[in-house]
Short mmCIF file of C-alpha atoms in Angstrom, two decimals:
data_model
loop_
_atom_site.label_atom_id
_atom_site.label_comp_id
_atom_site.label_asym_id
_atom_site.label_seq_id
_atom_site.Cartn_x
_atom_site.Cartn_y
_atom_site.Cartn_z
CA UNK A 1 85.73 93.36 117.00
CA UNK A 2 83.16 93.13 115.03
CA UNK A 3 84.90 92.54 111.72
CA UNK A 4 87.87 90.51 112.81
CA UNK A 5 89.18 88.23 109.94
CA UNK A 6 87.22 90.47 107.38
CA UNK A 7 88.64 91.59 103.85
CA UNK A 8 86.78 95.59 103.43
CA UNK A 9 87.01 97.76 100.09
CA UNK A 10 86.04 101.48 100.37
CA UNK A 11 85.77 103.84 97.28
CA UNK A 12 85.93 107.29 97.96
CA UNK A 13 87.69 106.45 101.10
CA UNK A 14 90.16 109.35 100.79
CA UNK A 15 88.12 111.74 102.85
CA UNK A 16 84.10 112.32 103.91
CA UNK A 17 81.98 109.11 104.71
CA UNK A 18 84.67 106.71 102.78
CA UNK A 19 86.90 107.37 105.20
CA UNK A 20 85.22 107.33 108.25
CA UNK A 21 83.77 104.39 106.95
CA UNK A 22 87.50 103.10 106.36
CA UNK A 23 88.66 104.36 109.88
CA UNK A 24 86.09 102.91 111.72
CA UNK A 25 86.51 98.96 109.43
CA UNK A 26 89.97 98.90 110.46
CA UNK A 27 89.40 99.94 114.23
CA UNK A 28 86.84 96.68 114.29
CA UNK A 29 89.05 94.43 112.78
CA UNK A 30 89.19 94.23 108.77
CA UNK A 31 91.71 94.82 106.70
CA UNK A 32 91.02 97.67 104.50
CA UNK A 33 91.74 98.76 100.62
CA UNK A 34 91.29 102.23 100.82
CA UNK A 35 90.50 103.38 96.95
CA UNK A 36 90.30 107.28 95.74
CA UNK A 37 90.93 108.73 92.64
CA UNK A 38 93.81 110.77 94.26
CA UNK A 39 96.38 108.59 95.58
CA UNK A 40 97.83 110.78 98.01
CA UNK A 41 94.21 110.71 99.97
CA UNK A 42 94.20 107.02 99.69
CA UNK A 43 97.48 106.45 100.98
CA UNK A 44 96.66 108.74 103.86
CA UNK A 45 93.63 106.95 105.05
CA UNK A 46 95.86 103.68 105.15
CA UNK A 47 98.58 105.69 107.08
CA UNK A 48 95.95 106.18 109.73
CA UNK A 49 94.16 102.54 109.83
CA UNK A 50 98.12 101.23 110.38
CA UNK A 51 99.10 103.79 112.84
CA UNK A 52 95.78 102.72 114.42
CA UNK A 53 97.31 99.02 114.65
CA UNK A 54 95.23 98.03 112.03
CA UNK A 55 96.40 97.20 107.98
CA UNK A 56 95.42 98.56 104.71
CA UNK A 57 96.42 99.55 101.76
CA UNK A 58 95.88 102.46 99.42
CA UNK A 59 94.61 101.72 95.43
CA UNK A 60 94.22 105.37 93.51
CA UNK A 61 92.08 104.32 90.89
CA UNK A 62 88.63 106.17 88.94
CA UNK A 63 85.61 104.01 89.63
CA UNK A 64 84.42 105.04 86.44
CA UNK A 65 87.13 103.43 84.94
CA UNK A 66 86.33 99.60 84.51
CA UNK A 67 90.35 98.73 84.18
CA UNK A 68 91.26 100.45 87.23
CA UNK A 69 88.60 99.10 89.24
CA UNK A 70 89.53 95.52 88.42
CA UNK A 71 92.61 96.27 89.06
CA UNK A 72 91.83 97.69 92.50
CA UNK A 73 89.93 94.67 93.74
CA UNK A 74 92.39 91.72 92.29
CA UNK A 75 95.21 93.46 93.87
CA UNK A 76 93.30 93.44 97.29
CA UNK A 77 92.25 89.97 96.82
CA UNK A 78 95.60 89.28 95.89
CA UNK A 79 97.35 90.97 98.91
CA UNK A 80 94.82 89.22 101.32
CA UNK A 81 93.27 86.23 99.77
CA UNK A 82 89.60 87.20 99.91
CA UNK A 83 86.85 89.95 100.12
CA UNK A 84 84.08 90.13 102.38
CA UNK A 85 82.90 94.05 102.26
CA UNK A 86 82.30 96.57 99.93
CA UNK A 87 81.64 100.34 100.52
CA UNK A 88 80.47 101.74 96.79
CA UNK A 89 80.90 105.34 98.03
CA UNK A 90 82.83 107.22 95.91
CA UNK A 91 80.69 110.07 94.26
CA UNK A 92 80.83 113.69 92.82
CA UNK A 93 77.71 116.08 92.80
CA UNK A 94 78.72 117.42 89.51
CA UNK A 95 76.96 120.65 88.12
CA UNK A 96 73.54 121.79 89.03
CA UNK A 97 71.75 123.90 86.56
CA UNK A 98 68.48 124.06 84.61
CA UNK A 99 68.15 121.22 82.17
CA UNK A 100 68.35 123.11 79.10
CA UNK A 101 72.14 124.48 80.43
CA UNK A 102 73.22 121.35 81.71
CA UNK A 103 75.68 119.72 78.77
CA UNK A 104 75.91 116.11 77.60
CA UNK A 105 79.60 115.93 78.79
CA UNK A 106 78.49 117.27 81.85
CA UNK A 107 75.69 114.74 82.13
CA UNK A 108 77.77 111.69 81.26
CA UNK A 109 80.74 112.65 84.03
CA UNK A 110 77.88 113.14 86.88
CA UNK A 111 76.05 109.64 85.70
CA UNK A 112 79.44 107.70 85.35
CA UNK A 113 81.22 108.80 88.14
CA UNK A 114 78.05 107.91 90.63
CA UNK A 115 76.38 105.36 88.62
CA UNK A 116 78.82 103.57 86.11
CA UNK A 117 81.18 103.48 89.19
CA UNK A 118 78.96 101.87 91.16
CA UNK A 119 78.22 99.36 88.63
CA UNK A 120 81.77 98.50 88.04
CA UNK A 121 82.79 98.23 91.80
CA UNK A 122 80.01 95.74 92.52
CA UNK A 123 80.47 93.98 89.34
CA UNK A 124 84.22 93.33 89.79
CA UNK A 125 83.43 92.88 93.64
CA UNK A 126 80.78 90.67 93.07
CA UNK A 127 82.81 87.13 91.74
CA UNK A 128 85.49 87.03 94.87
CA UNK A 129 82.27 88.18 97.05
CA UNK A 130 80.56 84.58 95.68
CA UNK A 131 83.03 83.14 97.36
CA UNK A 132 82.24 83.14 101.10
CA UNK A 133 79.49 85.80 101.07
CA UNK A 134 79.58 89.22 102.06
CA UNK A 135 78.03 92.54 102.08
CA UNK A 136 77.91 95.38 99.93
CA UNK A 137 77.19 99.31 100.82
CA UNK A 138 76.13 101.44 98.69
CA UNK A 139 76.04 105.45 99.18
CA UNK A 140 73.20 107.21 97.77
CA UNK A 141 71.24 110.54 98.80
CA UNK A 142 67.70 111.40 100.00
CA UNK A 143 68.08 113.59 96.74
CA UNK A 144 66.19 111.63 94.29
CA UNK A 145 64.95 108.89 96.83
CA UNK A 146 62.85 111.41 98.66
CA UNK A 147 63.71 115.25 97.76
CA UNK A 148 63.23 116.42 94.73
CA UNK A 149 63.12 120.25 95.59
CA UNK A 150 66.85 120.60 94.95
CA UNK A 151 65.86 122.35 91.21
CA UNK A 152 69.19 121.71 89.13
CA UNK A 153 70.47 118.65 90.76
CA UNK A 154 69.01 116.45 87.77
CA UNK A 155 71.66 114.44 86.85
CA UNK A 156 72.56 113.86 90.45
CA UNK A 157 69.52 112.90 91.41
CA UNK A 158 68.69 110.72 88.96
CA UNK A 159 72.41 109.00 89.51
CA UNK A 160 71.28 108.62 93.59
CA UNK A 161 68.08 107.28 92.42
CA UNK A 162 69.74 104.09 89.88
CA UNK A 163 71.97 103.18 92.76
CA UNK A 164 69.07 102.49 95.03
CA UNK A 165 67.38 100.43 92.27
CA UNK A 166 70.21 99.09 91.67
CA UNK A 167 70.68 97.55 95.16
CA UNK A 168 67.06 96.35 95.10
CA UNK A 169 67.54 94.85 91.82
CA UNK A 170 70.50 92.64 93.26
CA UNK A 171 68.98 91.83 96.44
CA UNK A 172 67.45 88.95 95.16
CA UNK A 173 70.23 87.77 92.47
CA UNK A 174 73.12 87.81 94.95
CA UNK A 175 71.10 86.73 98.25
CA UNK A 176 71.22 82.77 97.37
CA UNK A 177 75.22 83.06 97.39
CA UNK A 178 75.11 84.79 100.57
CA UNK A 179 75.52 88.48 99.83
CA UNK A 180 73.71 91.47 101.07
CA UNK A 181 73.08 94.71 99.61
CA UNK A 182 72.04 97.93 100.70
CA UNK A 183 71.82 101.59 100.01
CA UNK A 184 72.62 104.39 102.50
CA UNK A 185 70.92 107.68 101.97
CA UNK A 186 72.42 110.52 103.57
CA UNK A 187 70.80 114.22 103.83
CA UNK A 188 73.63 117.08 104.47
CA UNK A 189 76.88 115.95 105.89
CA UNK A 190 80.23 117.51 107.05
CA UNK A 191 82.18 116.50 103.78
CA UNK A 192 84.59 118.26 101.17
CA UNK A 193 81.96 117.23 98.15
CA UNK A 194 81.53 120.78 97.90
CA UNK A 195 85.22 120.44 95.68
CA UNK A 196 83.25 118.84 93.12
CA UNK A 197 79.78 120.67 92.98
CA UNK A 198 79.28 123.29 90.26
CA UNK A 199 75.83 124.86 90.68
CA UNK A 200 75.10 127.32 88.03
CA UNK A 201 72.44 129.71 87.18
CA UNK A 202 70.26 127.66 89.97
CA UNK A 203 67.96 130.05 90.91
CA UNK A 204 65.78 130.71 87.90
CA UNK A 205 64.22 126.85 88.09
CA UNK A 206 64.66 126.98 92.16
CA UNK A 207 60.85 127.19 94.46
CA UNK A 208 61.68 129.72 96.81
CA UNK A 209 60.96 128.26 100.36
CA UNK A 210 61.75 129.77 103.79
CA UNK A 211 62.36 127.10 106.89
CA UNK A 212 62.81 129.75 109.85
CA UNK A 213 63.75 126.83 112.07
CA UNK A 214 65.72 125.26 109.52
CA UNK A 215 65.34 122.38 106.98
CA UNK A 216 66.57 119.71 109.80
CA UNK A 217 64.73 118.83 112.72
CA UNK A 218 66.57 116.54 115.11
CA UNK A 219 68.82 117.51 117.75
CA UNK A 220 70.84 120.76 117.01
CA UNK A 221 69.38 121.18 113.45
CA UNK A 222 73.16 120.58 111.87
CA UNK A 223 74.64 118.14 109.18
CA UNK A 224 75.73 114.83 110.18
CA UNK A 225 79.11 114.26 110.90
CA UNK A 226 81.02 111.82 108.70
CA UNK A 227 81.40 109.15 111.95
CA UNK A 228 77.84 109.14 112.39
CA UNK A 229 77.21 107.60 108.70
CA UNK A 230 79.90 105.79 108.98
CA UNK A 231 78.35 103.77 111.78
CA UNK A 232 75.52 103.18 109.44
CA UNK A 233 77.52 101.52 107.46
CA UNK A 234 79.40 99.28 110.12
CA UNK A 235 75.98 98.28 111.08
CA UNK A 236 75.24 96.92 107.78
CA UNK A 237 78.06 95.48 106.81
CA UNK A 238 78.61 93.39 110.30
CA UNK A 239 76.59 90.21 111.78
CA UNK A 240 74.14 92.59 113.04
CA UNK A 241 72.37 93.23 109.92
CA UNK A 242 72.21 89.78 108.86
CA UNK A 243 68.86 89.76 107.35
CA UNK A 244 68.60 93.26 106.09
CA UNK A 245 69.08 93.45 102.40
CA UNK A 246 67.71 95.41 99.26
CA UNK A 247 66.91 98.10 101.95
CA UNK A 248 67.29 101.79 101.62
CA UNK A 249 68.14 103.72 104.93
CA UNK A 250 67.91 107.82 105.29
CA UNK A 251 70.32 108.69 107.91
CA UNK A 252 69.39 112.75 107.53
CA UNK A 253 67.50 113.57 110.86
CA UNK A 254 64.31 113.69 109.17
CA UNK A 255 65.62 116.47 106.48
CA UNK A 256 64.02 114.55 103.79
CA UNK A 257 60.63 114.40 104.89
CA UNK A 258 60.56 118.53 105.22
CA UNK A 259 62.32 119.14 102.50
CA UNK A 260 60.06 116.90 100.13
#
């Protein structure tokens, strides 16, 4: 068990990579705080870690919310005395349009949702984290890391892109207490973000480029499955990873480096 003894927060952990993520923390041994804005989800994904003989607990709370996010991580510090691991997943795509379309409202919900979220789960994380050490996820994109051919997705990708400087930035402040950081950057996965996309009016700024085979080379050209990030992230939250921080890692079977 490769997290025995281990105190794990997930955001977004009511469906996609969170919960996999979730799933497979409380299969290896942590307990688990399972945190979506929709408390039903979260609840479910702790129904399954305890059926699974494992424990957690559901929080519903907006990471864009600073309240509700403190509130999420005292109560799991408070139900189980500490907190080793935190999985910063929880993330809309928002809408995709041309620049000139896309609204300020629009722009805010897409930055603070992905970016302001992350921000406030780390930095409410970050003092019971001091405490023993611990390690810190963070789930970005390959949009705005290394494709930028997805016309529209501006404030997305420019969300994607702060968390990854945001991880590098905190490498070095949080390392000499013990913590690691790191940012995950997935290319198309099996998830229900598709809820919470709005593309609009995308093909007037789009390129128009034809892959015959495919924009994703390895294996059976498909999308990753949620499990198969989600080991990503066990990996660098466990022992394993122990001197890997400020690190970005594409897990997209090399669908970045066509799409460009």
């Amino acid at each position: 068990m490769k997290l025995a003894g281990k105190v794990a927060l997930v955001t977004g952990a009511g469906s996609g990579i969170g919960k996999a993520a979730a799933l497979i923390f409380g299969t290896e041994g942590a307990k688990v705080a399972t945190v979506d804005l929709l408390s039903n989800r979260a609840e479910a994904t702790a129904a399954e870690i305890e059926q699974a003989g494992g424990a957690a607990h559901g929080i519903a709370a907006d990471v864009a919310q600073a309240e509700q996010m403190q509130q999420a991580i005292e109560s799991t510090v408070a139900r189980w005395g500490r907190l080793d691991i935190v999985f910063a997943n929880a993330g809309i795509n928002g809408v995709w349009a041309p620049i000139e379309e896309i609204s300020p409202e629009e722009w805010d919900q897409t930055l603070n949702v992905n970016l302001k979220g992350t921000f406030l789960t780390i930095k409410y994380a970050v003092p019971h984290l001091k405490k023993q050490g611990g390690a810190i996820v963070v789930t970005s994109s390959v949009n705005g890391t290394r494709v930028f051919s997805n016309s529209g997705a501006t404030a997305y990708s420019c969300a994607k892109a702060g968390q990854v400087v945001m991880a590098k930035m905190l490498a070095p402040e949080l390392a000499p207490h013990g913590i690691r950081i790191n940012a995950i950057c997935p290319g198309s996965v099996t998830t229900n973000i598709g809820e919470n996309t709005h593309p609009r009016n995308r093909d007037t700024v789009r390129w128009p480029v034809n892959f015959p085979k495919g924009p994703i080379p390895l294996a059976n050209h498909g999308p990753a499955t949620p499990a198969q990030v989600a080991q990503l992230v066990l990996f660098l939250v466990s022992d394993q990873s122990e001197r890997i921080t400020g690190t970005e890692m594409w897990i997209d079977g090399a669908q970045s480096l066509v799409l460009g």
